[in-house]
Amino acid sequence: MNTLTARQKMEDLLHRAGISIHGSNPWDIQVYNDRFFADALIHGSLGVGESYMKKWWDCSRLDEFFARILKVSLDKEIVKEWRLFGDIIWSRLFNLQSIKRSFQLAQKHYDLGNDLFERMLDENMVYSCAYWKNALTLDEAQAKKLDLTCRKLNLRPGMEILDVGCGWGSFAKFAAGEYRVRVTGITVSPEQVVKARKMCEGLPVDIQLKDYREITGKFDRIVSIGMFEHVGYKNYRSYMRLMHRCLKDDGLFLLHTIGGNTSSTWTDPWIGTYIFPGSLLPSIKQMGAAIEGLFVLEDWHNFSADYDRTLLAWHQNFTSRWNEIKDRYGEKFYRMWSYYLLVCAGSFRARKNQLWQIVLSKNGIPGGYQSVR
């Protein structure tokens, strides 16, 4: 594909989203290398992201640029790179989220460095969607999300809680401190273990380095926040069977996850390559099949619009404190990480990605479950 043909094709596509090349709107793009046009059309998401990292193009409002593209589904009209088909076949033949790979994949993201996440996240290091109802700051919104989660689980003093994918210990610290419960948290990230144990010092919290498939015991409540995206479609059913086995008969299980509008067995190629290797967003259909016959669905809460605002807050924190860590990470990382946060914000704004909290019981709550918002 020659440069002129590629540019004209790209101009025609972008025009449908109200985007111009070298335009004056903040969502318009500025192209500095004409190779961008062919790369974007031939390699799709991967080409667009990699060319941005190489400074071939720029945009002052990436979040709005992608929101506009996704609202009119332009992403579906760009040719998908042949490597993507290889990824799809590979994901169907092999379990890309095995126990061994789960520890390897954690190193690609969560072990990048606590210094990065300390500057980007809120004071409690919550790396999942905040709840902005009646909140003005990120710290307030994340505290409200943690409290919302505890209230949905109907926590009582002395309960034993399992936190699957505990991150840096934010939920464990909050639940143990505010609701006087005992928490066992697991993560596959050594960096998170170190930070979580420090954050939860003096509280009845046990942070363990292990994969969820190594869990044993019975718990009054189970919570999993922002971890199910790493389970993989081949493991959805076995994951739910394990949660069922570890939950007491009168217990509750709250699952907090990003979700997709359609069922898929592969992830976005740029995200899968540079940000979350081995990740996959579940669909309602896939989750429904996984829980069928095991759990009673008590509540399903979608507050995905809050993720747009959360990601923008993270981006603001990241950029405002970049100078403190730039010597370690470098300019290419800065463009990659900014791109990741703003692309995701645009996706939630366009309602292509969802954020769900679902509450499950084993036998149904007598008299019915009282939804909490």
mmCIF file of C-alpha atoms in Angstrom:
data_model
loop_
_atom_site.group_PDB
_atom_site.id
_atom_site.type_symbol
_atom_site.label_atom_id
_atom_site.label_comp_id
_atom_site.label_asym_id
_atom_site.label_seq_id
_atom_site.Cartn_x
_atom_site.Cartn_y
_atom_site.Cartn_z
ATOM 1 C CA MET A 1 0.000 0.000 0.000
ATOM 2 C CA ASN A 2 1.586 3.288 -1.089
ATOM 3 C CA THR A 3 1.694 6.322 1.191
ATOM 4 C CA LEU A 4 -0.848 8.421 -0.731
ATOM 5 C CA THR A 5 -3.394 5.603 -0.853
ATOM 6 C CA ALA A 6 -2.906 4.831 2.838
ATOM 7 C CA ARG A 7 -3.252 8.480 3.821
ATOM 8 C CA GLN A 8 -6.451 8.925 1.800
ATOM 9 C CA LYS A 9 -7.956 5.773 3.284
ATOM 10 C CA MET A 10 -7.080 6.938 6.793
ATOM 11 C CA GLU A 11 -8.494 10.412 6.179
ATOM 12 C CA ASP A 12 -11.765 8.915 4.952
ATOM 13 C CA LEU A 13 -12.055 6.670 8.016
ATOM 14 C CA LEU A 14 -11.193 9.383 10.519
ATOM 15 C CA HIS A 15 -13.617 11.808 8.899
ATOM 16 C CA ARG A 16 -16.470 9.493 9.905
ATOM 17 C CA ALA A 17 -15.436 9.990 13.537
ATOM 18 C CA GLY A 18 -15.118 13.766 13.183
ATOM 19 C CA ILE A 19 -11.326 13.594 13.337
ATOM 20 C CA SER A 20 -8.927 15.434 11.036
ATOM 21 C CA ILE A 21 -5.254 15.045 10.265
ATOM 22 C CA HIS A 22 -3.400 18.207 11.318
ATOM 23 C CA GLY A 23 -6.691 19.719 12.491
ATOM 24 C CA SER A 24 -7.133 22.216 15.306
ATOM 25 C CA ASN A 25 -9.453 20.212 17.577
ATOM 26 C CA PRO A 26 -7.845 18.548 20.597
ATOM 27 C CA TRP A 27 -8.923 15.114 19.295
ATOM 28 C CA ASP A 28 -7.367 15.685 15.857
ATOM 29 C CA ILE A 29 -4.039 13.988 15.162
ATOM 30 C CA GLN A 30 -0.711 15.427 14.090
ATOM 31 C CA VAL A 31 1.287 13.057 11.876
ATOM 32 C CA TYR A 32 5.088 13.408 11.790
ATOM 33 C CA ASN A 33 5.949 10.276 9.804
ATOM 34 C CA ASP A 34 3.866 9.165 6.830
ATOM 35 C CA ARG A 35 4.678 5.517 7.543
ATOM 36 C CA PHE A 36 2.029 5.797 10.259
ATOM 37 C CA PHE A 37 -0.820 5.519 7.724
ATOM 38 C CA ALA A 38 0.178 2.143 6.277
ATOM 39 C CA ASP A 39 1.213 0.782 9.673
ATOM 40 C CA ALA A 40 -2.177 1.650 11.150
ATOM 41 C CA LEU A 41 -4.142 0.148 8.267
ATOM 42 C CA ILE A 42 -2.075 -3.016 7.932
ATOM 43 C CA HIS A 43 -1.260 -3.766 11.562
ATOM 44 C CA GLY A 44 -4.367 -2.343 13.241
ATOM 45 C CA SER A 45 -4.216 -1.702 16.975
ATOM 46 C CA LEU A 46 -0.612 -2.851 17.223
ATOM 47 C CA GLY A 47 0.508 -0.530 14.433
ATOM 48 C CA VAL A 48 -1.340 2.471 15.833
ATOM 49 C CA GLY A 49 0.107 1.985 19.311
ATOM 50 C CA GLU A 50 3.648 1.208 18.257
ATOM 51 C CA SER A 51 3.778 4.172 15.880
ATOM 52 C CA TYR A 52 2.618 6.424 18.725
ATOM 53 C CA MET A 53 5.410 5.077 20.931
ATOM 54 C CA LYS A 54 7.861 5.888 18.119
ATOM 55 C CA LYS A 55 6.522 9.479 17.935
ATOM 56 C CA TRP A 56 5.208 9.097 14.402
ATOM 57 C CA TRP A 57 1.995 10.841 15.436
ATOM 58 C CA ASP A 58 0.481 12.663 18.381
ATOM 59 C CA CYS A 59 -2.795 13.968 19.755
ATOM 60 C CA SER A 60 -3.447 16.327 22.650
ATOM 61 C CA ARG A 61 -6.551 14.374 23.753
ATOM 62 C CA LEU A 62 -5.906 10.705 23.092
ATOM 63 C CA ASP A 63 -8.834 9.728 25.304
ATOM 64 C CA GLU A 64 -11.309 11.669 23.169
ATOM 65 C CA PHE A 65 -9.634 10.542 19.943
ATOM 66 C CA PHE A 66 -10.217 6.889 20.822
ATOM 67 C CA ALA A 67 -13.676 7.493 22.256
ATOM 68 C CA ARG A 68 -14.707 8.950 18.897
ATOM 69 C CA ILE A 69 -13.137 6.096 16.940
ATOM 70 C CA LEU A 70 -14.778 3.444 19.085
ATOM 71 C CA LYS A 71 -18.208 5.082 19.092
ATOM 72 C CA VAL A 72 -18.441 4.608 15.325
ATOM 73 C CA SER A 73 -16.615 1.232 15.393
ATOM 74 C CA LEU A 74 -13.759 2.305 13.131
ATOM 75 C CA ASP A 75 -11.522 -0.193 14.894
ATOM 76 C CA LYS A 76 -13.445 -3.014 13.204
ATOM 77 C CA GLU A 77 -12.693 -1.660 9.729
ATOM 78 C CA ILE A 78 -8.929 -1.528 10.043
ATOM 79 C CA VAL A 79 -7.165 -4.603 8.683
ATOM 80 C CA LYS A 80 -6.052 -6.954 11.418
ATOM 81 C CA GLU A 81 -2.409 -8.008 11.332
ATOM 82 C CA TRP A 82 -1.710 -11.620 10.424
ATOM 83 C CA ARG A 83 0.001 -12.120 13.784
ATOM 84 C CA LEU A 84 -3.375 -11.586 15.440
ATOM 85 C CA PHE A 85 -4.748 -14.709 13.790
ATOM 86 C CA GLY A 86 -1.751 -16.615 15.108
ATOM 87 C CA ASP A 87 -2.539 -15.312 18.597
ATOM 88 C CA ILE A 88 -6.161 -16.453 18.280
ATOM 89 C CA ILE A 89 -5.146 -19.956 17.196
ATOM 90 C CA TRP A 90 -2.498 -20.144 19.944
ATOM 91 C CA SER A 91 -5.032 -19.093 22.602
ATOM 92 C CA ARG A 92 -7.425 -21.823 21.491
ATOM 93 C CA LEU A 93 -4.821 -24.570 21.439
ATOM 94 C CA PHE A 94 -3.066 -23.730 24.697
ATOM 95 C CA ASN A 95 -3.945 -22.445 28.152
ATOM 96 C CA LEU A 96 -2.210 -19.064 28.132
ATOM 97 C CA GLN A 97 -3.068 -18.485 31.810
ATOM 98 C CA SER A 98 -1.430 -21.548 33.386
ATOM 99 C CA ILE A 99 -0.020 -21.381 36.912
ATOM 100 C CA LYS A 100 3.559 -21.061 35.638
ATOM 101 C CA ARG A 101 2.616 -18.319 33.192
ATOM 102 C CA SER A 102 0.609 -16.416 35.811
ATOM 103 C CA PHE A 103 3.808 -15.660 37.761
ATOM 104 C CA GLN A 104 5.692 -14.792 34.559
ATOM 105 C CA LEU A 105 2.957 -12.444 33.361
ATOM 106 C CA ALA A 106 2.829 -10.647 36.720
ATOM 107 C CA GLN A 107 6.436 -9.597 36.203
ATOM 108 C CA LYS A 108 5.460 -7.845 32.943
ATOM 109 C CA HIS A 109 3.085 -5.440 34.687
ATOM 110 C CA TYR A 110 2.630 -5.588 38.440
ATOM 111 C CA ASP A 111 6.350 -5.984 39.126
ATOM 112 C CA LEU A 112 7.335 -2.971 37.011
ATOM 113 C CA GLY A 113 8.080 -1.106 40.235
ATOM 114 C CA ASN A 114 6.150 0.018 43.291
ATOM 115 C CA ASP A 115 7.552 3.509 42.751
ATOM 116 C CA LEU A 116 5.470 3.819 39.560
ATOM 117 C CA PHE A 117 2.207 2.706 41.147
ATOM 118 C CA GLU A 118 2.781 4.717 44.329
ATOM 119 C CA ARG A 119 2.838 7.874 42.233
ATOM 120 C CA MET A 120 -0.082 6.946 39.989
ATOM 121 C CA LEU A 121 -2.622 5.479 42.401
ATOM 122 C CA ASP A 122 -4.430 6.812 45.464
ATOM 123 C CA GLU A 123 -3.071 6.785 48.998
ATOM 124 C CA ASN A 124 -4.283 3.202 49.573
ATOM 125 C CA MET A 125 -2.847 1.847 46.283
ATOM 126 C CA VAL A 126 -6.154 0.688 44.781
ATOM 127 C CA TYR A 127 -5.555 -0.433 41.177
ATOM 128 C CA SER A 128 -9.156 -0.869 40.043
ATOM 129 C CA CYS A 129 -12.157 1.291 39.228
ATOM 130 C CA ALA A 130 -13.099 3.875 41.850
ATOM 131 C CA TYR A 131 -16.699 4.644 42.859
ATOM 132 C CA TRP A 132 -17.276 8.353 42.278
ATOM 133 C CA LYS A 133 -20.768 8.666 43.749
ATOM 134 C CA ASN A 134 -20.563 11.643 46.171
ATOM 135 C CA ALA A 135 -16.759 11.726 45.828
ATOM 136 C CA LEU A 136 -14.587 14.637 44.682
ATOM 137 C CA THR A 137 -11.085 13.166 44.826
ATOM 138 C CA LEU A 138 -9.506 9.868 43.822
ATOM 139 C CA ASP A 139 -8.728 9.057 47.462
ATOM 140 C CA GLU A 140 -12.386 9.574 48.406
ATOM 141 C CA ALA A 141 -13.678 7.603 45.409
ATOM 142 C CA GLN A 142 -11.449 4.612 46.106
ATOM 143 C CA ALA A 143 -12.363 4.601 49.802
ATOM 144 C CA LYS A 144 -16.028 4.631 48.787
ATOM 145 C CA LYS A 145 -15.424 1.691 46.441
ATOM 146 C CA LEU A 146 -13.780 -0.323 49.198
ATOM 147 C CA ASP A 147 -16.607 0.476 51.611
ATOM 148 C CA LEU A 148 -19.225 -0.311 48.940
ATOM 149 C CA THR A 149 -17.576 -3.707 48.456
ATOM 150 C CA CYS A 150 -17.567 -4.422 52.195
ATOM 151 C CA ARG A 151 -21.224 -3.448 52.529
ATOM 152 C CA LYS A 152 -22.208 -5.630 49.581
ATOM 153 C CA LEU A 153 -20.486 -8.542 51.318
ATOM 154 C CA ASN A 154 -22.296 -7.746 54.573
ATOM 155 C CA LEU A 155 -19.090 -8.128 56.556
ATOM 156 C CA ARG A 156 -19.269 -8.850 60.293
ATOM 157 C CA PRO A 157 -16.485 -8.790 62.916
ATOM 158 C CA GLY A 158 -14.523 -12.020 63.112
ATOM 159 C CA MET A 159 -15.343 -13.257 59.618
ATOM 160 C CA GLU A 160 -12.651 -15.001 57.577
ATOM 161 C CA ILE A 161 -12.235 -13.331 54.181
ATOM 162 C CA LEU A 162 -10.343 -14.540 51.109
ATOM 163 C CA ASP A 163 -9.040 -11.767 48.834
ATOM 164 C CA VAL A 164 -8.152 -13.317 45.457
ATOM 165 C CA GLY A 165 -5.688 -11.070 43.672
ATOM 166 C CA CYS A 166 -5.135 -8.767 46.641
ATOM 167 C CA GLY A 167 -2.814 -6.319 44.878
ATOM 168 C CA TRP A 168 -0.972 -4.050 47.290
ATOM 169 C CA GLY A 169 -3.352 -4.936 50.121
ATOM 170 C CA SER A 170 -5.829 -2.057 49.819
ATOM 171 C CA PHE A 171 -9.005 -4.093 50.390
ATOM 172 C CA ALA A 172 -7.407 -6.281 53.068
ATOM 173 C CA LYS A 173 -6.229 -3.223 54.994
ATOM 174 C CA PHE A 174 -9.602 -1.462 54.708
ATOM 175 C CA ALA A 175 -11.757 -4.493 55.571
ATOM 176 C CA ALA A 176 -9.585 -5.594 58.502
ATOM 177 C CA GLY A 177 -9.303 -2.071 59.879
ATOM 178 C CA GLU A 178 -12.852 -0.833 59.373
ATOM 179 C CA TYR A 179 -14.894 -4.048 59.666
ATOM 180 C CA ARG A 180 -12.677 -6.067 62.055
ATOM 181 C CA VAL A 181 -12.438 -9.164 59.870
ATOM 182 C CA ARG A 182 -9.502 -11.478 59.187
ATOM 183 C CA VAL A 183 -8.212 -11.449 55.615
ATOM 184 C CA THR A 184 -6.102 -13.885 53.626
ATOM 185 C CA GLY A 185 -4.834 -12.160 50.499
ATOM 186 C CA ILE A 186 -3.099 -13.857 47.586
ATOM 187 C CA THR A 187 -1.152 -12.422 44.652
ATOM 188 C CA VAL A 188 1.342 -13.715 42.088
ATOM 189 C CA SER A 189 3.418 -10.521 42.280
ATOM 190 C CA PRO A 190 6.421 -10.507 44.669
ATOM 191 C CA GLU A 191 6.505 -6.690 44.538
ATOM 192 C CA GLN A 192 2.886 -6.556 45.680
ATOM 193 C CA VAL A 193 3.558 -8.982 48.514
ATOM 194 C CA VAL A 194 6.301 -6.762 49.938
ATOM 195 C CA LYS A 195 4.169 -3.617 49.773
ATOM 196 C CA ALA A 196 0.948 -5.300 50.960
ATOM 197 C CA ARG A 197 2.579 -6.801 54.043
ATOM 198 C CA LYS A 198 3.960 -3.414 54.973
ATOM 199 C CA MET A 199 0.612 -1.681 54.431
ATOM 200 C CA CYS A 200 -1.211 -4.229 56.556
ATOM 201 C CA GLU A 201 1.208 -4.389 59.479
ATOM 202 C CA GLY A 202 -0.559 -4.762 62.819
ATOM 203 C CA LEU A 203 -3.801 -5.996 61.243
ATOM 204 C CA PRO A 204 -5.171 -9.579 61.089
ATOM 205 C CA VAL A 205 -4.072 -9.915 57.454
ATOM 206 C CA ASP A 206 -2.045 -12.726 55.880
ATOM 207 C CA ILE A 207 -0.589 -11.884 52.454
ATOM 208 C CA GLN A 208 0.608 -14.913 50.478
ATOM 209 C CA LEU A 209 2.490 -15.320 47.198
ATOM 210 C CA LYS A 210 0.481 -17.947 45.375
ATOM 211 C CA ASP A 211 -1.748 -18.594 42.384
ATOM 212 C CA TYR A 212 -5.478 -18.810 42.985
ATOM 213 C CA ARG A 213 -5.403 -22.499 41.986
ATOM 214 C CA GLU A 214 -3.306 -23.186 45.084
ATOM 215 C CA ILE A 215 -5.966 -21.926 47.517
ATOM 216 C CA THR A 216 -7.234 -24.257 50.234
ATOM 217 C CA GLY A 217 -9.638 -23.833 53.139
ATOM 218 C CA LYS A 218 -13.139 -22.432 53.678
ATOM 219 C CA PHE A 219 -14.082 -18.776 54.033
ATOM 220 C CA ASP A 220 -17.107 -16.755 55.123
ATOM 221 C CA ARG A 221 -16.639 -14.335 52.253
ATOM 222 C CA ILE A 222 -14.581 -14.240 49.059
ATOM 223 C CA VAL A 223 -13.717 -11.080 47.158
ATOM 224 C CA SER A 224 -11.808 -10.698 43.910
ATOM 225 C CA ILE A 225 -11.190 -7.178 42.606
ATOM 226 C CA GLY A 226 -9.588 -6.654 39.204
ATOM 227 C CA MET A 227 -8.128 -10.142 38.909
ATOM 228 C CA PHE A 228 -10.649 -12.104 36.817
ATOM 229 C CA GLU A 229 -9.342 -10.349 33.686
ATOM 230 C CA HIS A 230 -6.241 -12.558 34.023
ATOM 231 C CA VAL A 231 -8.040 -15.898 34.438
ATOM 232 C CA GLY A 232 -8.613 -16.698 30.741
ATOM 233 C CA TYR A 233 -11.681 -18.219 29.123
ATOM 234 C CA LYS A 234 -10.331 -21.764 29.364
ATOM 235 C CA ASN A 235 -10.265 -21.386 33.164
ATOM 236 C CA TYR A 236 -13.534 -19.550 33.894
ATOM 237 C CA ARG A 237 -15.442 -22.684 34.881
ATOM 238 C CA SER A 238 -12.643 -24.195 36.987
ATOM 239 C CA TYR A 239 -12.142 -20.801 38.677
ATOM 240 C CA MET A 240 -15.811 -20.708 39.688
ATOM 241 C CA ARG A 241 -15.699 -24.322 40.901
ATOM 242 C CA LEU A 242 -12.759 -23.412 43.142
ATOM 243 C CA MET A 243 -14.525 -20.338 44.530
ATOM 244 C CA HIS A 244 -17.575 -22.521 45.199
ATOM 245 C CA ARG A 245 -15.442 -25.072 47.029
ATOM 246 C CA CYS A 246 -13.728 -22.425 49.176
ATOM 247 C CA LEU A 247 -16.914 -20.550 50.115
ATOM 248 C CA LYS A 248 -18.931 -21.621 53.137
ATOM 249 C CA ASP A 249 -22.522 -22.637 52.431
ATOM 250 C CA ASP A 250 -23.954 -19.396 53.814
ATOM 251 C CA GLY A 251 -21.210 -17.201 52.342
ATOM 252 C CA LEU A 252 -21.063 -14.499 49.671
ATOM 253 C CA PHE A 253 -18.646 -14.059 46.798
ATOM 254 C CA LEU A 254 -18.114 -10.635 45.203
ATOM 255 C CA LEU A 255 -16.411 -10.505 41.821
ATOM 256 C CA HIS A 256 -15.258 -7.119 40.475
ATOM 257 C CA THR A 257 -14.110 -7.245 36.854
ATOM 258 C CA ILE A 258 -13.854 -5.332 33.604
ATOM 259 C CA GLY A 259 -16.069 -6.941 30.982
ATOM 260 C CA GLY A 260 -16.604 -6.852 27.247
ATOM 261 C CA ASN A 261 -19.813 -6.451 25.263
ATOM 262 C CA THR A 262 -19.090 -9.545 23.160
ATOM 263 C CA SER A 263 -17.481 -12.921 23.858
ATOM 264 C CA SER A 264 -13.866 -13.241 22.796
ATOM 265 C CA THR A 265 -10.918 -15.610 23.183
ATOM 266 C CA TRP A 266 -8.184 -13.040 22.508
ATOM 267 C CA THR A 267 -7.236 -9.609 23.759
ATOM 268 C CA ASP A 268 -6.355 -6.387 21.945
ATOM 269 C CA PRO A 269 -2.923 -7.006 20.381
ATOM 270 C CA TRP A 270 -1.288 -3.788 21.614
ATOM 271 C CA ILE A 271 -2.612 -4.223 25.167
ATOM 272 C CA GLY A 272 -1.619 -7.888 25.126
ATOM 273 C CA THR A 273 1.887 -7.104 23.908
ATOM 274 C CA TYR A 274 2.809 -4.077 26.002
ATOM 275 C CA ILE A 275 0.518 -3.827 29.038
ATOM 276 C CA PHE A 276 -1.336 -6.992 30.104
ATOM 277 C CA PRO A 277 0.084 -10.136 28.447
ATOM 278 C CA GLY A 278 -2.333 -13.030 28.712
ATOM 279 C CA SER A 279 -5.270 -10.862 29.747
ATOM 280 C CA LEU A 280 -8.827 -11.315 28.478
ATOM 281 C CA LEU A 281 -12.071 -9.484 29.188
ATOM 282 C CA PRO A 282 -14.988 -11.811 29.973
ATOM 283 C CA SER A 283 -18.460 -11.345 28.534
ATOM 284 C CA ILE A 284 -21.815 -11.747 30.253
ATOM 285 C CA LYS A 285 -22.358 -14.968 28.309
ATOM 286 C CA GLN A 286 -19.014 -16.434 29.355
ATOM 287 C CA MET A 287 -19.491 -15.489 32.992
ATOM 288 C CA GLY A 288 -23.034 -16.829 32.995
ATOM 289 C CA ALA A 289 -21.874 -20.196 31.679
ATOM 290 C CA ALA A 290 -19.114 -20.311 34.289
ATOM 291 C CA ILE A 291 -21.415 -19.737 37.281
ATOM 292 C CA GLU A 292 -24.393 -21.799 36.041
ATOM 293 C CA GLY A 293 -25.315 -24.535 38.470
ATOM 294 C CA LEU A 294 -22.767 -23.353 41.037
ATOM 295 C CA PHE A 295 -24.015 -20.009 42.304
ATOM 296 C CA VAL A 296 -27.147 -17.934 42.649
ATOM 297 C CA LEU A 297 -26.668 -14.500 41.081
ATOM 298 C CA GLU A 298 -27.761 -12.061 43.794
ATOM 299 C CA ASP A 299 -26.683 -8.727 42.292
ATOM 300 C CA TRP A 300 -25.070 -7.298 39.138
ATOM 301 C CA HIS A 301 -23.873 -3.682 39.310
ATOM 302 C CA ASN A 302 -22.415 -1.835 36.296
ATOM 303 C CA PHE A 303 -20.593 1.413 37.088
ATOM 304 C CA SER A 304 -18.287 1.463 34.054
ATOM 305 C CA ALA A 305 -18.598 5.215 33.466
ATOM 306 C CA ASP A 306 -16.643 5.647 36.706
ATOM 307 C CA TYR A 307 -13.638 3.951 35.125
ATOM 308 C CA ASP A 308 -13.247 6.762 32.600
ATOM 309 C CA ARG A 309 -12.873 9.245 35.447
ATOM 310 C CA THR A 310 -10.583 6.894 37.386
ATOM 311 C CA LEU A 311 -8.215 6.456 34.460
ATOM 312 C CA LEU A 312 -8.028 10.206 33.902
ATOM 313 C CA ALA A 313 -7.163 10.673 37.579
ATOM 314 C CA TRP A 314 -4.420 8.050 37.299
ATOM 315 C CA HIS A 315 -3.081 9.745 34.180
ATOM 316 C CA GLN A 316 -3.033 13.098 35.948
ATOM 317 C CA ASN A 317 -1.085 11.602 38.851
ATOM 318 C CA PHE A 318 1.302 9.812 36.522
ATOM 319 C CA THR A 319 2.120 12.858 34.417
ATOM 320 C CA SER A 320 2.337 15.296 37.332
ATOM 321 C CA ARG A 321 4.903 13.121 39.138
ATOM 322 C CA TRP A 322 6.731 11.757 36.107
ATOM 323 C CA ASN A 323 9.853 13.799 36.803
ATOM 324 C CA GLU A 324 10.373 11.809 40.007
ATOM 325 C CA ILE A 325 10.811 8.506 38.131
ATOM 326 C CA LYS A 326 11.648 9.443 34.534
ATOM 327 C CA ASP A 327 15.334 8.560 34.826
ATOM 328 C CA ARG A 328 14.417 4.972 35.641
ATOM 329 C CA TYR A 329 11.682 4.404 33.052
ATOM 330 C CA GLY A 330 12.541 6.616 30.066
ATOM 331 C CA GLU A 331 10.615 8.557 27.439
ATOM 332 C CA LYS A 332 9.365 5.533 25.469
ATOM 333 C CA PHE A 333 7.767 4.136 28.620
ATOM 334 C CA TYR A 334 6.143 7.504 29.305
ATOM 335 C CA ARG A 335 4.443 7.496 25.900
ATOM 336 C CA MET A 336 3.452 3.830 26.233
ATOM 337 C CA TRP A 337 1.961 4.266 29.704
ATOM 338 C CA SER A 338 0.123 7.490 28.859
ATOM 339 C CA TYR A 339 -1.262 5.815 25.742
ATOM 340 C CA TYR A 340 -2.473 2.844 27.802
ATOM 341 C CA LEU A 341 -4.298 4.964 30.362
ATOM 342 C CA LEU A 342 -5.944 7.284 27.813
ATOM 343 C CA VAL A 343 -6.905 4.565 25.319
ATOM 344 C CA CYS A 344 -8.654 2.716 28.141
ATOM 345 C CA ALA A 345 -10.418 5.917 29.268
ATOM 346 C CA GLY A 346 -11.684 6.407 25.712
ATOM 347 C CA SER A 347 -12.910 2.830 25.569
ATOM 348 C CA PHE A 348 -15.001 3.210 28.722
ATOM 349 C CA ARG A 349 -16.303 6.577 27.526
ATOM 350 C CA ALA A 350 -17.462 4.938 24.300
ATOM 351 C CA ARG A 351 -19.107 2.170 26.411
ATOM 352 C CA LYS A 352 -17.085 -0.546 24.680
ATOM 353 C CA ASN A 353 -15.744 -1.787 28.035
ATOM 354 C CA GLN A 354 -17.826 -2.307 31.172
ATOM 355 C CA LEU A 355 -17.074 -2.548 34.887
ATOM 356 C CA TRP A 356 -19.103 -5.071 36.825
ATOM 357 C CA GLN A 357 -19.459 -6.019 40.466
ATOM 358 C CA ILE A 358 -21.478 -9.196 40.858
ATOM 359 C CA VAL A 359 -22.502 -10.816 44.136
ATOM 360 C CA LEU A 360 -22.968 -14.586 44.237
ATOM 361 C CA SER A 361 -24.248 -16.992 46.882
ATOM 362 C CA LYS A 362 -24.219 -20.778 46.932
ATOM 363 C CA ASN A 363 -27.853 -21.386 47.836
ATOM 364 C CA GLY A 364 -29.603 -18.027 47.599
ATOM 365 C CA ILE A 365 -30.076 -15.543 50.440
ATOM 366 C CA PRO A 366 -33.231 -16.358 52.454
ATOM 367 C CA GLY A 367 -35.736 -13.577 51.857
ATOM 368 C CA GLY A 368 -33.593 -12.097 49.097
ATOM 369 C CA TYR A 369 -30.385 -10.080 48.834
ATOM 370 C CA GLN A 370 -30.583 -6.344 49.554
ATOM 371 C CA SER A 371 -28.685 -4.519 46.811
ATOM 372 C CA VAL A 372 -26.251 -1.815 47.889
ATOM 373 C CA ARG A 373 -25.380 1.247 45.787
#
